[in-house]
Short mmCIF file of C-alpha atoms and ligand atoms in Angstrom, two decimals:
data_model
loop_
_atom_site.label_atom_id
_atom_site.label_comp_id
_atom_site.label_asym_id
_atom_site.label_seq_id
_atom_site.Cartn_x
_atom_site.Cartn_y
_atom_site.Cartn_z
CA MET A 26 -63.66 25.55 33.27
CA HIS A 27 -62.53 25.37 29.64
CA VAL A 28 -63.68 25.21 26.07
CA ALA A 29 -63.46 21.70 24.91
CA HIS A 30 -64.40 22.31 21.20
CA LEU A 31 -65.40 25.51 19.22
CA SER A 32 -67.43 25.36 16.18
CA LEU A 33 -68.29 28.31 13.89
CA ALA A 34 -70.41 28.90 10.95
CA ASP A 35 -70.23 31.92 8.81
CA PHE A 36 -68.75 33.69 11.73
CA ARG A 37 -66.50 36.66 10.53
CA SER A 38 -64.15 35.19 7.57
CA TYR A 39 -65.26 31.49 8.65
CA ALA A 40 -67.82 29.71 6.29
CA ARG A 41 -66.83 26.88 8.73
CA ALA A 42 -64.12 25.97 11.63
CA GLU A 43 -64.06 23.02 13.61
CA VAL A 44 -61.48 23.51 16.55
CA PRO A 45 -60.71 20.83 19.04
CA LEU A 46 -59.51 22.28 22.26
CA ASP A 47 -57.49 20.98 25.08
CA PRO A 48 -57.04 22.48 28.79
CA GLY A 49 -53.85 24.41 29.13
CA VAL A 50 -51.90 26.67 26.77
CA THR A 51 -52.92 26.65 22.91
CA ALA A 52 -51.76 28.97 20.58
CA PHE A 53 -52.96 29.90 17.33
CA VAL A 54 -50.14 30.99 14.92
CA GLY A 55 -50.25 32.83 11.37
CA PRO A 56 -50.01 35.90 9.31
CA ASN A 57 -51.62 39.01 9.68
CA GLY A 58 -55.60 39.02 8.55
CA GLN A 59 -55.90 35.09 8.74
CA GLY A 60 -58.65 34.70 11.21
CA LYS A 61 -56.62 34.22 14.54
CA THR A 62 -58.41 37.15 16.44
CA ASN A 63 -61.75 35.91 14.93
CA LEU A 64 -61.67 32.57 16.57
CA VAL A 65 -61.11 33.80 20.51
CA GLU A 66 -63.52 36.66 19.68
CA ALA A 67 -65.90 33.78 19.17
CA VAL A 68 -65.35 32.52 22.54
CA GLY A 69 -65.51 36.10 23.96
CA TYR A 70 -68.59 36.59 22.62
CA LEU A 71 -70.30 33.42 24.35
CA ALA A 72 -69.02 35.17 27.68
CA THR A 73 -70.23 38.63 27.24
CA LEU A 74 -72.53 38.66 24.30
CA GLY A 75 -70.48 41.43 22.70
CA SER A 76 -67.36 41.41 20.90
CA HIS A 77 -64.23 43.37 22.40
CA ARG A 78 -64.15 44.81 19.00
CA VAL A 79 -67.12 46.20 17.73
CA ALA A 80 -70.36 47.26 19.34
CA ALA A 81 -72.60 45.99 16.66
CA ASP A 82 -73.53 42.53 15.69
CA ALA A 83 -73.29 43.13 12.00
CA PRO A 84 -69.47 42.74 11.26
CA LEU A 85 -69.60 39.18 12.97
CA VAL A 86 -71.45 37.74 10.47
CA ARG A 87 -69.48 36.42 7.01
CA MET A 88 -69.95 38.90 4.34
CA GLY A 89 -72.98 37.63 2.34
CA ALA A 90 -74.45 35.29 4.89
CA GLU A 91 -77.43 36.12 6.74
CA ARG A 92 -76.67 34.85 10.26
CA ALA A 93 -73.73 33.61 12.21
CA VAL A 94 -73.62 30.39 14.58
CA VAL A 95 -71.04 29.97 17.47
CA ARG A 96 -70.97 26.86 19.26
CA ALA A 97 -68.79 25.59 22.05
CA GLN A 98 -68.53 22.45 24.33
CA VAL A 99 -67.98 23.69 27.66
CA VAL A 100 -66.53 21.35 30.31
CA HIS A 101 -66.90 22.75 34.18
CA GLY A 102 -64.86 21.02 36.74
CA GLY A 103 -63.68 17.92 36.05
CA GLY A 104 -60.25 18.04 37.66
CA PRO A 105 -58.55 14.94 37.67
CA GLY A 106 -60.10 12.38 40.36
CA PRO A 107 -58.29 10.13 42.68
CA HIS A 108 -58.86 7.38 40.13
CA GLY A 109 -57.31 9.07 37.30
CA GLY A 110 -61.05 9.96 35.77
CA ALA A 111 -62.13 13.29 35.76
CA GLU A 112 -64.46 13.42 38.60
CA GLY A 113 -67.54 15.83 38.88
CA GLU A 114 -67.54 16.93 35.44
CA ARG A 115 -70.29 18.74 33.58
CA ARG A 116 -70.11 19.25 29.84
CA GLN A 117 -72.72 21.67 28.07
CA LEU A 118 -73.38 22.45 24.65
CA LEU A 119 -73.76 26.44 23.89
CA GLU A 120 -75.20 27.36 20.76
CA LEU A 121 -75.79 31.18 19.89
CA GLU A 122 -77.09 32.36 16.67
CA ILE A 123 -76.35 36.03 15.72
CA ASN A 124 -78.83 37.54 13.82
CA PRO A 125 -77.89 41.34 13.21
CA GLY A 126 -80.99 43.70 13.43
CA ARG A 127 -83.21 40.73 15.12
CA ALA A 128 -83.05 38.72 18.18
CA ASN A 129 -80.43 36.51 18.90
CA ARG A 130 -81.24 32.90 19.73
CA ALA A 131 -79.74 30.64 22.02
CA ARG A 132 -79.67 26.93 23.08
CA ILE A 133 -78.06 25.30 25.84
CA ASN A 134 -77.66 21.27 25.19
CA ARG A 135 -80.17 21.70 22.10
CA SER A 136 -82.89 23.00 24.17
CA SER A 137 -84.39 25.97 22.39
CA GLN A 138 -86.07 27.25 25.81
CA VAL A 139 -83.51 29.53 26.83
CA ARG A 140 -82.69 33.38 26.15
CA PRO A 141 -79.31 34.31 24.98
CA ARG A 142 -78.88 36.09 28.59
CA ASP A 143 -79.02 32.76 29.96
CA LEU A 144 -75.77 31.80 28.44
CA LEU A 145 -74.16 34.49 30.63
CA GLY A 146 -71.54 32.87 33.36
CA ILE A 147 -71.32 29.66 31.47
CA VAL A 148 -68.46 30.52 29.54
CA ARG A 149 -66.27 32.65 31.62
CA SER A 150 -63.19 34.26 30.16
CA VAL A 151 -60.71 37.12 30.44
CA LEU A 152 -59.63 38.45 27.50
CA PHE A 153 -56.57 40.34 26.97
CA ALA A 154 -56.03 42.53 23.58
CA PRO A 155 -54.64 45.66 22.31
CA GLU A 156 -58.07 47.41 22.53
CA ASP A 157 -57.52 47.12 26.31
CA LEU A 158 -55.42 50.15 25.91
CA ALA A 159 -58.60 51.92 25.47
CA LEU A 160 -59.53 51.37 29.27
CA VAL A 161 -56.86 53.61 30.39
CA LYS A 162 -56.87 56.00 27.58
CA GLY A 163 -60.42 56.30 26.38
CA ASP A 164 -63.74 57.41 26.98
CA PRO A 165 -65.52 56.52 30.57
CA GLY A 166 -67.76 54.67 28.46
CA GLU A 167 -64.96 51.87 28.18
CA ARG A 168 -64.48 51.63 32.06
CA ARG A 169 -67.87 51.51 32.87
CA ARG A 170 -68.38 48.58 30.22
CA PHE A 171 -65.31 46.69 31.68
CA LEU A 172 -66.93 47.31 35.19
CA ASP A 173 -70.29 46.22 34.03
CA GLU A 174 -69.09 43.37 32.07
CA LEU A 175 -66.94 41.93 35.04
CA ILE A 176 -70.08 42.25 37.30
CA THR A 177 -72.43 40.32 34.92
CA ALA A 178 -69.44 37.72 34.44
CA ARG A 179 -69.76 36.97 38.31
CA ALA A 180 -73.31 37.23 38.69
CA PRO A 181 -75.07 36.74 35.50
CA ARG A 182 -78.43 37.92 37.00
CA LEU A 183 -77.33 41.34 36.92
CA ALA A 184 -77.47 41.54 33.18
CA GLY A 185 -81.34 42.09 34.11
CA VAL A 186 -80.55 44.81 35.94
CA ARG A 187 -78.22 46.52 33.39
CA SER A 188 -80.78 45.80 30.46
CA ASP A 189 -83.45 47.08 32.97
CA PHE A 190 -81.39 50.19 33.64
CA ASP A 191 -80.68 50.93 30.01
CA ARG A 192 -84.60 50.86 29.33
CA VAL A 193 -85.56 53.21 31.95
CA LEU A 194 -82.90 55.64 30.74
CA LYS A 195 -83.88 55.33 27.34
CA GLN A 196 -87.67 56.00 28.04
CA ARG A 197 -86.81 58.84 30.58
CA ASN A 198 -84.50 60.52 27.79
CA THR A 199 -87.64 60.21 25.20
CA LEU A 200 -89.86 62.03 27.59
CA LEU A 201 -87.13 64.81 28.29
CA LYS A 202 -86.28 65.14 24.66
CA THR A 203 -89.93 65.81 23.97
CA ALA A 204 -90.34 68.29 26.83
CA ALA A 205 -86.92 70.29 25.43
CA LEU A 206 -88.42 70.35 21.97
CA ALA A 207 -91.74 71.69 23.08
CA ARG A 208 -90.31 74.18 25.10
CA ARG A 209 -87.90 75.37 22.28
CA HIS A 210 -90.87 75.58 20.13
CA GLY A 211 -92.61 77.99 22.39
CA GLY A 212 -94.87 75.50 23.75
CA LYS A 213 -95.45 75.08 27.77
CA GLY A 214 -93.56 72.17 27.57
CA ALA A 215 -94.81 68.61 27.45
CA ASP A 216 -96.79 66.73 30.14
CA LEU A 217 -93.72 65.90 32.83
CA SER A 218 -96.15 64.61 35.33
CA THR A 219 -94.66 61.27 34.78
CA LEU A 220 -91.04 62.34 35.18
CA ASP A 221 -91.70 61.71 38.87
CA VAL A 222 -92.13 57.83 38.07
CA TRP A 223 -89.28 57.82 35.86
CA ASP A 224 -87.01 59.47 38.63
CA GLN A 225 -88.18 56.90 40.95
CA HIS A 226 -87.30 53.86 38.47
CA LEU A 227 -84.02 55.26 37.69
CA ALA A 228 -82.86 55.69 41.25
CA ALA A 229 -83.99 52.41 42.24
CA VAL A 230 -82.41 50.36 39.41
CA GLY A 231 -79.42 52.81 39.09
CA ALA A 232 -78.41 52.43 42.53
CA GLU A 233 -78.33 48.73 42.48
CA LEU A 234 -75.94 48.81 39.42
CA LEU A 235 -74.04 51.47 41.16
CA ALA A 236 -74.05 49.38 44.46
CA HIS A 237 -72.19 46.41 42.55
CA ARG A 238 -69.88 48.81 40.90
CA LEU A 239 -68.90 50.21 44.01
CA ASP A 240 -68.26 46.91 45.52
CA LEU A 241 -66.43 45.47 42.62
CA VAL A 242 -64.08 48.49 42.51
CA ALA A 243 -63.53 47.83 46.25
CA ALA A 244 -62.60 44.14 45.37
CA MET A 245 -60.56 45.03 42.77
CA GLN A 246 -58.37 47.62 44.19
CA PRO A 247 -55.54 45.35 45.93
CA LEU A 248 -55.44 43.06 43.26
CA VAL A 249 -54.88 45.59 40.34
CA ASP A 250 -52.37 47.33 42.74
CA LYS A 251 -50.75 44.03 43.24
CA ALA A 252 -51.26 42.71 39.50
CA TYR A 253 -49.39 46.26 38.46
CA GLU A 254 -46.52 45.69 41.16
CA GLN A 255 -45.85 42.30 39.44
CA LEU A 256 -45.78 43.72 35.82
CA ALA A 257 -43.82 46.56 36.40
CA PRO A 258 -42.32 46.49 39.80
CA GLY A 259 -41.87 49.84 41.66
CA GLY A 260 -44.09 51.65 39.43
CA GLY A 261 -47.11 52.08 41.64
CA PRO A 262 -48.75 52.11 43.48
CA VAL A 263 -52.21 52.25 41.70
CA GLY A 264 -55.46 53.50 42.57
CA LEU A 265 -59.33 53.07 41.83
CA ASP A 266 -61.51 56.15 42.28
CA TYR A 267 -65.16 55.64 41.15
CA ARG A 268 -66.35 59.21 40.15
CA GLY A 269 -70.14 59.39 40.52
CA SER A 270 -72.32 61.91 38.49
CA ILE A 271 -74.12 62.55 41.71
CA GLY A 272 -71.20 64.25 43.07
CA ASP A 273 -68.31 63.49 45.33
CA GLU A 274 -70.36 64.97 48.37
CA ALA A 275 -73.24 62.60 47.62
CA MET A 276 -70.85 59.66 47.11
CA ALA A 277 -68.82 60.23 50.30
CA GLY A 278 -69.95 57.55 52.87
CA ALA A 279 -72.97 56.57 50.69
CA SER A 280 -73.17 52.86 50.85
CA GLY A 281 -75.71 50.33 50.47
CA ARG A 282 -78.40 50.31 47.83
CA GLU A 283 -80.92 52.51 49.80
CA GLN A 284 -78.82 55.36 50.49
CA LEU A 285 -77.66 55.64 46.90
CA ARG A 286 -80.83 55.51 45.73
CA GLU A 287 -81.86 58.53 47.79
CA ARG A 288 -78.63 60.23 46.52
CA LEU A 289 -79.82 59.40 43.19
CA LEU A 290 -83.38 60.98 43.57
CA GLU A 291 -81.61 64.02 45.38
CA ALA A 292 -79.45 64.56 42.36
CA LEU A 293 -82.15 63.83 39.95
CA THR A 294 -84.14 66.66 41.77
CA ARG A 295 -81.32 69.19 41.73
CA ALA A 296 -80.33 68.48 37.94
CA ARG A 297 -84.01 68.65 36.78
CA ARG A 298 -84.14 71.98 35.44
CA GLN A 299 -80.70 71.58 33.47
CA GLU A 300 -82.12 68.25 32.26
CA ILE A 301 -85.46 69.59 31.03
CA GLU A 302 -83.38 72.28 29.32
CA ARG A 303 -80.91 69.90 27.40
CA GLY A 304 -83.46 67.17 27.21
CA VAL A 305 -81.19 64.33 28.45
CA THR A 306 -80.59 62.66 31.82
CA LEU A 307 -77.51 64.08 33.09
CA VAL A 308 -77.34 61.91 36.50
CA GLY A 309 -77.18 58.34 36.67
CA PRO A 310 -74.33 55.13 36.39
CA HIS A 311 -74.15 55.93 32.76
CA ARG A 312 -72.43 59.29 33.32
CA ASP A 313 -69.97 57.89 36.07
CA ASP A 314 -66.41 57.16 35.46
CA LEU A 315 -63.49 54.92 37.01
CA LEU A 316 -60.66 57.16 37.53
CA LEU A 317 -57.37 55.18 37.20
CA LYS A 318 -54.60 56.60 39.48
CA LEU A 319 -50.85 55.89 38.81
CA GLY A 320 -49.18 57.53 41.91
CA PRO A 321 -50.60 60.82 42.73
CA MET A 322 -51.88 61.18 39.11
CA PRO A 323 -54.70 60.08 36.70
CA ALA A 324 -53.51 57.53 34.31
CA LYS A 325 -55.01 59.13 31.41
CA GLY A 326 -53.37 61.76 29.92
CA TYR A 327 -50.21 61.21 32.31
CA ALA A 328 -49.06 57.71 32.01
CA SER A 329 -46.90 57.00 29.24
CA HIS A 330 -47.46 54.33 26.64
CA GLY A 331 -45.67 51.36 28.23
CA GLU A 332 -47.32 52.27 31.66
CA SER A 333 -50.79 52.29 30.07
CA TRP A 334 -50.26 49.03 28.55
CA SER A 335 -49.16 47.70 31.89
CA TYR A 336 -52.33 49.21 33.77
CA ALA A 337 -54.73 47.59 31.13
CA LEU A 338 -53.03 44.23 31.64
CA ALA A 339 -53.12 44.93 35.41
CA LEU A 340 -56.86 45.27 35.21
CA ARG A 341 -57.07 42.28 33.46
CA LEU A 342 -55.12 40.04 35.55
CA ALA A 343 -56.81 41.49 38.39
CA SER A 344 -60.04 40.40 36.64
CA TYR A 345 -58.86 37.20 36.23
CA GLU A 346 -57.82 36.62 40.22
CA LEU A 347 -61.20 37.81 41.12
CA LEU A 348 -62.86 35.10 38.70
CA CYS A 349 -60.87 32.56 40.05
CA ALA A 350 -61.81 33.30 43.60
CA ASP A 351 -65.49 32.70 42.99
CA GLY A 352 -64.54 29.30 42.54
CA ASP A 353 -64.61 28.85 38.60
CA GLU A 354 -61.62 29.46 36.66
CA PRO A 355 -62.15 31.56 33.53
CA VAL A 356 -60.14 30.88 30.31
CA LEU A 357 -57.52 33.32 29.45
CA VAL A 358 -57.39 34.68 26.16
CA LEU A 359 -54.27 36.68 25.03
CA ASP A 360 -54.93 38.19 21.77
CA ASP A 361 -51.60 39.79 20.25
CA VAL A 362 -50.37 40.99 23.49
CA PHE A 363 -47.05 39.84 23.67
CA ALA A 364 -45.69 41.57 20.30
CA GLU A 365 -46.78 45.12 22.22
CA LEU A 366 -44.47 44.28 25.11
CA ASP A 367 -40.96 44.41 25.93
CA ALA A 368 -38.92 41.17 26.85
CA ARG A 369 -39.26 41.65 30.72
CA ARG A 370 -43.12 42.14 30.86
CA ARG A 371 -43.63 39.48 28.31
CA GLU A 372 -42.05 36.94 30.39
CA ARG A 373 -43.49 38.38 33.75
CA LEU A 374 -46.91 38.07 32.04
CA ALA A 375 -46.57 34.77 30.64
CA GLU A 376 -45.48 33.56 34.15
CA LEU A 377 -48.43 34.83 35.72
CA VAL A 378 -50.89 33.25 33.27
CA ALA A 379 -49.16 29.93 32.34
CA GLY A 380 -50.87 27.83 35.13
CA GLY A 381 -54.40 28.93 33.93
CA GLU A 382 -56.67 25.93 33.38
CA GLN A 383 -57.02 26.98 29.44
CA VAL A 384 -55.17 29.72 27.70
CA LEU A 385 -55.96 30.86 24.43
CA VAL A 386 -52.92 32.94 22.67
CA THR A 387 -52.59 34.29 19.41
CA ALA A 388 -49.60 35.57 17.61
CA ALA A 389 -48.52 36.47 14.28
CA VAL A 390 -44.87 34.18 14.53
CA ASP A 391 -43.94 31.73 16.86
CA ASP A 392 -41.42 33.89 18.18
CA ASP A 393 -44.01 35.88 19.82
CA VAL A 394 -45.30 33.34 22.20
CA PRO A 395 -43.00 33.62 25.19
CA GLY A 396 -41.17 30.25 26.28
CA ALA A 397 -43.61 29.73 29.24
CA LEU A 398 -46.48 29.41 27.25
CA ARG A 399 -45.69 26.10 25.50
CA GLY A 400 -48.53 23.93 24.60
CA ALA A 401 -50.55 23.03 21.53
CA ARG A 402 -50.34 24.89 18.52
CA PHE A 403 -52.64 25.79 15.23
CA ALA A 404 -51.40 27.11 12.29
CA VAL A 405 -54.28 29.73 11.21
CA GLU A 406 -53.94 30.59 7.21
CA ASN A 407 -56.45 31.24 4.61
CA GLY A 408 -59.09 30.36 6.47
CA THR A 409 -58.04 26.82 7.86
CA VAL A 410 -57.27 26.12 11.63
CA VAL A 411 -54.94 23.32 11.51
CA ARG A 412 -53.54 21.54 14.60
CA GLN A 413 -49.46 21.12 14.25
N1 ATP B 21 -67.56 39.78 8.56
C1 ATP B 21 -66.71 39.50 7.97
N2 ATP B 21 -66.94 38.61 6.65
C2 ATP B 21 -65.66 38.17 6.02
N3 ATP B 21 -64.42 38.28 6.53
C3 ATP B 21 -64.35 39.07 7.57
C4 ATP B 21 -65.24 39.56 8.21
N4 ATP B 21 -64.98 40.08 9.57
C5 ATP B 21 -63.78 40.33 9.14
N5 ATP B 21 -63.48 39.40 8.10
C6 ATP B 21 -61.90 39.20 7.98
O1 ATP B 21 -61.28 38.46 8.78
C7 ATP B 21 -59.67 39.01 8.60
C8 ATP B 21 -59.40 39.44 10.04
O2 ATP B 21 -59.49 38.25 10.92
P1 ATP B 21 -58.54 38.38 12.08
O3 ATP B 21 -59.14 39.60 12.91
O4 ATP B 21 -58.91 37.40 12.82
O5 ATP B 21 -56.90 38.21 11.81
P2 ATP B 21 -55.67 38.04 12.66
O6 ATP B 21 -55.19 36.62 12.13
O7 ATP B 21 -55.86 38.00 14.03
O8 ATP B 21 -54.94 39.10 12.04
P3 ATP B 21 -53.79 39.99 12.89
O9 ATP B 21 -52.45 39.28 13.09
O10 ATP B 21 -53.55 41.15 11.98
O11 ATP B 21 -54.47 40.59 14.43
C9 ATP B 21 -59.65 40.31 7.67
O12 ATP B 21 -59.18 39.78 6.67
C10 ATP B 21 -61.27 40.71 7.39
O13 ATP B 21 -61.17 41.11 6.25
MG1 MG B 22 -55.48 39.78 15.43
#
């Protein structure tokens, strides 16, 4: 798929921007702080309903404005047909109104009947950015988000499972917190009779999320290893090891949703006293991690800066391959990544992505865009985006 037109209103630094785009490579070039990342961030937002830079929506709305609107004309299919025309092409106009603190609003082809979540899966993108280093060096939450975003990109209905899980977890935590407070104040403890019910909910929806994460990790393993070898030959092997909060023993051999549900329930039972003491849910996919190994060692805490970078890039390249294998090629976004790489890895990465259906690159100077990525070019300066 590709984005044929991107239109912004009060998004980040842009009061307005209209950017017509073609398939193939497009580079946005301009000095620091001029709005290059803001453009590609908008594409990423349509794909994931989140920003790769900030957790909250407020910074996405232009200072002083109330809401931001991101619009994109998206084209699926439409490879050149035997008669030269684009056959089987499907165009959709997506619109997302970002209202910090309130519900966002979405439209597809000007119909107002859709939830923002219905946009998921239409714009597919894989975004490479300096922030990706946190996938390797950062907290487990970064890696969980990586897995869950990829799961939702491949199967949008799982956005519902993610939000169900978040809701159940929040309610269960509220119950535990009340109980913990009551205990601390000498009471007999709050009414915990409903906790069993919440355990059942948490185990059921948690198991579904967990099963999808395990499947994803298994599918990613060979792809990440291959990508790392392409970027840094001889530097691997790399290994992905999903670490569940239910414990290694419970994880071992558990497969399928039903078995995982049972193991989660058992783990919740074991943890119950401690959970009531601490007033928080200690078991579940929200406490899991993905251990990234480089050779026999964990990458986090052991890998060099360059190795960590290659690892992060390999995770994104593997995501790209996986999404392509599903039959709908995602937009590749490379935000400021080339400046961070040495010449060899720069060329390798450029070669690996050059054939993508649509590749959006940002760079501060022309020289940072590798030769393999010649294509359309926009100058981004003083809030204007001008085709060269
Ligand atoms: N909500 C907002 N309202 C107004 N301006 C904003 C908002 N958020 C960010 N900006 C401005 O946007 C600019 C940053 O844009 P962006 O991150 O796209 O820069 P860039 O061109 O990618 O720069 P670099 O080369 O340093 O990565 C900053 O000057 C920042 O002040
Ligand atoms: Mg930038």
